[in-house]
Amino acid sequence: MPEATSGVLITCDCPAIKQYVLKLDEEQRSSLADSFVLRDLDEMHLLIRDDAKIVDFIHRRIDELQDSNSYTRAEVDVQSAPPEKGGPAKKKSRKDDS
């Protein structure tokens, strides 16, 4: 007879995120905690324990991973920025010729 298991289905947008969640689960198990992954369903889906703390933990860690791999473009004030090496030469004004 089939067995029903209650849990939360995680759908990952790429296999790398799923592997990261599996790594988090492995780290949890190494610290004497129970595994939170109930079933590894396919390359994009995991069934995890229905526990709000675990779901929040996974969300936080994925957010931290994404933040550590994201860079913001710095806004540079063109007027006060130093001239770039090898950049275009300044145009001479007619006053500089005299």
Backbone as ProteinMPNN parsed JSONL, in Angstrom:
{"seq_chain_A": "MPEATSGVLITCDCPAIKQYVLKLDEEQRSSLADSFVLRDLDEMHLLIRDDAKIVDFIHRRIDELQDSNSYTRAEVDVQSAPPEKGGPAKKKSRKDDS", "coords_chain_A": {"N_chain_A": [[0.844, -1.174, 0.0], [0.545, 2.273, -0.799], [2.452, 4.889, 0.729], [1.765, 7.857, 2.433], [3.314, 10.997, 2.649], [3.811, 13.926, 4.39], [4.926, 17.12, 3.455], [7.039, 19.799, 2.21], [7.21, 20.956, -1.036], [9.973, 21.731, -2.891], [10.846, 23.637, -5.599], [13.406, 24.06, -7.736], [15.13, 26.51, -9.666], [17.342, 25.885, -11.089], [19.617, 23.107, -11.434], [21.885, 23.515, -9.831], [21.125, 25.005, -7.575], [19.51, 23.179, -6.296], [21.443, 21.262, -5.648], [22.894, 22.776, -3.845], [21.039, 23.016, -1.747], [20.91, 20.334, -1.009], [23.518, 20.085, -0.081], [23.384, 21.78, 2.149], [21.651, 20.245, 3.679], [23.245, 18.01, 4.134], [25.269, 19.172, 5.691], [23.755, 19.821, 7.949], [23.114, 17.267, 8.853], [25.626, 16.371, 9.584], [26.044, 17.748, 11.881], [24.739, 16.356, 13.813], [21.982, 16.627, 13.542], [18.709, 15.776, 12.328], [18.028, 14.709, 8.961], [16.612, 17.023, 6.704], [15.65, 16.671, 4.19], [13.251, 14.831, 2.644], [12.64, 13.412, 0.287], [14.433, 13.047, -2.734], [13.38, 14.081, -5.595], [13.605, 14.68, -8.453], [15.781, 16.254, -10.899], [15.15, 18.903, -10.382], [13.483, 19.114, -8.164], [12.72, 18.809, -4.696], [11.508, 17.162, -1.788], [10.866, 18.325, 1.307], [10.938, 18.334, 4.951], [7.98, 19.446, 6.572], [8.358, 22.122, 8.045], [8.443, 25.229, 9.387], [10.731, 26.559, 10.321], [12.825, 25.25, 9.044], [12.257, 25.782, 6.342], [12.517, 28.596, 6.365], [15.235, 28.738, 7.07], [16.457, 27.601, 4.775], [15.645, 29.45, 2.813], [16.953, 31.786, 3.787], [19.676, 31.023, 3.592], [19.965, 30.588, 0.826], [19.412, 33.164, -0.097], [21.616, 34.498, 1.047], [23.679, 33.24, -0.376], [23.111, 34.093, -2.998], [23.364, 36.865, -2.645], [26.076, 37.04, -2.072], [27.124, 36.465, -4.506], [26.433, 38.508, -6.136], [26.915, 41.638, -7.655], [27.014, 45.135, -7.406], [26.808, 47.87, -9.595], [28.972, 50.51, -9.383], [28.221, 53.89, -9.04], [29.698, 56.512, -10.724], [30.893, 59.748, -10.414], [31.326, 61.661, -13.075], [32.517, 64.149, -13.363], [34.22, 64.452, -11.131], [35.814, 62.245, -11.233], [38.978, 60.606, -11.586], [41.145, 60.953, -14.473], [41.117, 58.382, -16.952], [43.668, 55.979, -17.611], [45.249, 55.894, -20.725], [43.039, 56.809, -21.954], [40.956, 58.995, -23.948], [42.622, 61.914, -25.133], [42.702, 65.203, -23.674], [40.919, 67.838, -25.154], [42.459, 70.582, -26.661], [42.057, 73.957, -25.904], [41.61, 77.048, -27.63], [42.812, 79.01, -26.182], [44.904, 77.697, -24.93], [46.842, 77.492, -26.858], [48.233, 79.879, -27.086]], "CA_chain_A": [[0.0, 0.0, 0.0], [1.345, 3.502, -0.843], [2.623, 5.619, 1.979], [1.663, 9.309, 2.259], [4.27, 11.772, 3.43], [3.541, 15.363, 4.368], [6.153, 17.886, 3.334], [7.045, 20.998, 1.374], [7.866, 20.714, -2.317], [10.857, 22.812, -3.331], [11.151, 23.621, -7.02], [14.613, 24.861, -7.962], [15.187, 27.003, -11.04], [18.471, 25.238, -11.76], [20.124, 21.995, -10.623], [22.911, 23.963, -8.883], [20.459, 25.409, -6.334], [19.102, 21.934, -5.639], [22.657, 20.686, -5.068], [23.223, 23.6, -2.682], [20.12, 22.618, -0.674], [21.373, 19.016, -0.556], [24.735, 20.337, 0.707], [22.92, 22.292, 3.441], [21.101, 19.096, 4.406], [24.389, 17.194, 4.561], [25.904, 19.888, 6.796], [22.875, 19.665, 9.105], [23.25, 15.89, 9.359], [26.939, 16.213, 10.206], [25.974, 18.344, 13.218], [23.863, 15.458, 14.574], [20.566, 16.923, 13.334], [18.068, 14.891, 11.356], [17.946, 15.198, 7.592], [15.339, 17.673, 6.405], [15.196, 16.237, 2.873], [12.507, 13.572, 2.71], [12.805, 12.721, -0.991], [15.062, 13.712, -3.866], [12.42, 13.643, -6.601], [14.251, 14.727, -9.765], [16.872, 17.24, -10.896], [14.679, 20.238, -10.02], [12.518, 19.075, -7.066], [12.993, 18.118, -3.435], [10.459, 17.178, -0.784], [11.503, 18.514, 2.608], [10.027, 18.307, 6.101], [7.068, 20.58, 6.707], [8.766, 22.831, 9.248], [8.672, 26.628, 9.0], [12.114, 26.931, 10.629], [13.683, 24.701, 7.987], [11.986, 26.547, 5.119], [13.157, 29.899, 6.55], [16.679, 28.501, 7.028], [16.841, 27.398, 3.375], [15.478, 30.755, 2.144], [18.036, 32.684, 4.224], [20.971, 30.588, 3.052], [19.971, 30.84, -0.625], [19.553, 34.617, -0.241], [23.014, 34.828, 1.348], [24.483, 32.776, -1.505], [22.875, 34.986, -4.128], [23.943, 38.171, -2.327], [27.541, 36.953, -2.153], [27.49, 36.333, -5.914], [25.877, 39.649, -6.864], [27.709, 42.857, -7.546], [26.311, 46.318, -7.87], [27.644, 48.774, -10.37], [29.208, 51.754, -8.65], [27.965, 55.111, -9.796], [30.888, 57.358, -10.692], [30.674, 61.128, -10.814], [32.258, 61.872, -14.182], [33.234, 65.413, -13.167], [35.265, 64.346, -10.117], [36.576, 61.013, -11.418], [40.3, 60.826, -12.181], [41.182, 60.536, -15.879], [41.528, 56.991, -17.165], [44.912, 55.816, -18.356], [45.041, 55.46, -22.099], [41.776, 57.352, -22.432], [41.122, 60.058, -24.953], [43.345, 63.102, -24.684], [41.875, 66.39, -23.529], [40.945, 68.749, -26.285], [43.068, 71.86, -26.33], [41.27, 75.116, -26.272], [42.41, 78.027, -28.368], [43.572, 79.766, -25.212], [46.108, 76.945, -24.581], [47.822, 77.636, -27.934], [48.979, 81.128, -27.019]], "C_chain_A": [[0.892, 1.239, 0.0], [1.362, 4.213, 0.509], [2.575, 7.116, 1.706], [2.657, 9.997, 3.191], [3.935, 13.245, 3.28], [4.869, 16.097, 4.295], [5.952, 19.102, 2.471], [7.82, 20.662, 0.111], [8.687, 21.942, -2.682], [11.129, 22.604, -4.814], [12.308, 24.575, -7.244], [14.656, 25.296, -9.42], [16.394, 26.464, -11.801], [19.004, 24.123, -10.854], [21.17, 22.416, -9.588], [22.293, 24.371, -7.549], [20.013, 24.166, -5.577], [20.314, 21.281, -4.971], [23.091, 21.467, -3.832], [22.324, 23.227, -1.501], [20.517, 21.249, -0.132], [22.641, 19.151, 0.288], [24.363, 20.865, 2.091], [22.381, 21.16, 4.303], [22.224, 18.215, 4.946], [25.116, 17.843, 5.74], [25.076, 19.761, 8.072], [23.039, 18.277, 9.72], [24.591, 15.679, 10.042], [26.982, 16.833, 11.597], [24.952, 17.611, 14.09], [22.383, 15.822, 14.5], [20.004, 15.945, 12.306], [18.062, 15.54, 9.983], [16.6, 15.876, 7.381], [14.823, 17.312, 5.028], [14.516, 14.877, 3.029], [12.71, 12.748, 1.443], [13.507, 13.631, -1.986], [14.27, 13.233, -5.081], [12.984, 13.608, -8.018], [15.276, 15.854, -9.74], [16.445, 18.643, -10.487], [13.788, 20.271, -8.778], [13.014, 18.264, -5.879], [11.744, 18.195, -2.571], [11.159, 17.26, 0.56], [10.458, 18.476, 3.709], [9.211, 19.585, 6.17], [7.33, 21.266, 8.044], [9.141, 24.255, 8.833], [10.107, 27.06, 9.265], [13.063, 26.447, 9.541], [13.502, 25.487, 6.694], [12.64, 27.928, 5.214], [14.681, 29.789, 6.473], [17.16, 28.377, 5.579], [16.731, 28.72, 2.605], [16.618, 31.706, 2.505], [19.362, 32.315, 3.58], [21.057, 30.807, 1.546], [20.103, 32.338, -0.882], [20.985, 35.058, 0.016], [23.925, 34.422, 0.189], [24.328, 33.715, -2.694], [23.463, 36.368, -3.875], [25.464, 38.147, -2.442], [28.02, 36.835, -3.595], [26.952, 37.472, -6.768], [26.744, 40.882, -6.62], [26.885, 44.017, -8.069], [27.29, 47.224, -8.585], [27.76, 50.082, -9.608], [28.941, 52.932, -9.569], [29.186, 56.015, -9.626], [30.501, 58.749, -11.179], [31.738, 61.467, -11.856], [33.084, 63.132, -13.971], [34.395, 65.266, -12.185], [36.124, 63.092, -10.271], [37.934, 61.322, -12.029], [40.296, 60.354, -13.638], [41.693, 59.101, -16.003], [42.841, 56.967, -17.936], [44.571, 55.333, -19.758], [43.733, 55.96, -22.685], [42.014, 58.445, -23.455], [41.809, 61.272, -24.346], [42.379, 64.269, -24.577], [42.008, 67.245, -24.782], [41.577, 70.064, -25.83], [42.12, 72.969, -26.745], [42.164, 76.095, -26.995], [43.25, 78.863, -27.42], [44.881, 79.071, -24.848], [47.206, 77.131, -25.629], [48.679, 78.883, -27.771], [50.033, 81.141, -25.967]], "O_chain_A": [[1.892, 1.272, 0.716], [0.421, 4.137, 1.299], [3.285, 7.597, 0.823], [2.814, 9.624, 4.354], [3.793, 13.748, 2.166], [5.823, 15.743, 4.987], [4.835, 19.405, 2.049], [8.939, 20.152, 0.17], [8.162, 23.052, -2.77], [11.581, 21.539, -5.234], [12.195, 25.769, -6.968], [14.264, 24.54, -10.309], [16.457, 26.575, -13.026], [18.853, 24.195, -9.635], [21.328, 21.744, -8.569], [22.876, 24.11, -6.497], [20.125, 24.108, -4.352], [20.212, 20.798, -3.843], [23.6, 20.881, -2.876], [22.802, 23.131, -0.371], [20.467, 21.026, 1.078], [22.82, 18.417, 1.26], [24.95, 20.454, 3.093], [22.623, 21.118, 5.51], [22.159, 17.734, 6.077], [25.529, 17.157, 6.675], [25.634, 19.609, 9.159], [23.097, 18.126, 10.94], [24.687, 14.89, 10.982], [27.847, 16.493, 12.404], [24.373, 18.201, 15.003], [21.602, 15.359, 15.331], [20.747, 15.362, 11.516], [18.088, 16.765, 9.859], [15.568, 15.371, 7.823], [13.672, 17.61, 4.71], [15.124, 13.907, 3.482], [12.925, 11.538, 1.509], [13.217, 14.824, -2.073], [14.463, 12.109, -5.546], [12.849, 12.599, -8.71], [15.607, 16.359, -8.668], [17.302, 19.498, -10.265], [13.369, 21.353, -8.367], [13.629, 17.207, -6.022], [11.009, 19.181, -2.618], [11.947, 16.383, 0.916], [9.258, 18.572, 3.452], [9.703, 20.669, 5.86], [6.634, 21.033, 9.032], [10.049, 24.455, 8.026], [10.652, 27.858, 8.501], [13.997, 27.155, 9.164], [14.48, 25.82, 6.025], [13.253, 28.385, 4.249], [15.34, 30.643, 5.881], [18.162, 28.986, 5.204], [17.626, 29.066, 1.834], [17.184, 32.359, 1.628], [20.085, 33.179, 3.085], [22.116, 31.177, 1.039], [20.83, 32.745, -1.789], [21.516, 35.898, -0.711], [24.831, 35.166, -0.185], [25.317, 34.088, -3.325], [24.006, 36.983, -4.793], [26.07, 39.131, -2.866], [29.192, 37.078, -3.879], [27.012, 37.407, -7.996], [27.231, 41.116, -5.514], [26.154, 43.89, -9.052], [28.459, 47.322, -8.211], [26.754, 50.684, -9.234], [29.378, 52.961, -10.719], [29.644, 56.248, -8.508], [29.863, 58.903, -12.22], [32.923, 61.546, -11.533], [34.249, 63.171, -14.367], [35.444, 65.882, -12.375], [37.071, 62.9, -9.509], [38.044, 62.195, -12.891], [39.533, 59.457, -13.998], [42.577, 58.669, -15.263], [43.094, 57.812, -18.795], [43.71, 54.473, -19.943], [43.359, 55.576, -23.793], [43.156, 58.769, -23.778], [41.593, 61.606, -23.182], [41.374, 64.33, -25.285], [43.08, 67.348, -25.379], [41.267, 70.584, -24.758], [41.477, 72.914, -27.793], [43.386, 75.953, -26.955], [44.297, 79.375, -27.815], [45.859, 79.732, -24.5], [48.384, 76.946, -25.321], [49.79, 78.915, -28.301], [50.735, 82.14, -25.808]]}, "name": "protein", "num_of_chains": 1, "seq": "MPEATSGVLITCDCPAIKQYVLKLDEEQRSSLADSFVLRDLDEMHLLIRDDAKIVDFIHRRIDELQDSNSYTRAEVDVQSAPPEKGGPAKKKSRKDDS"}
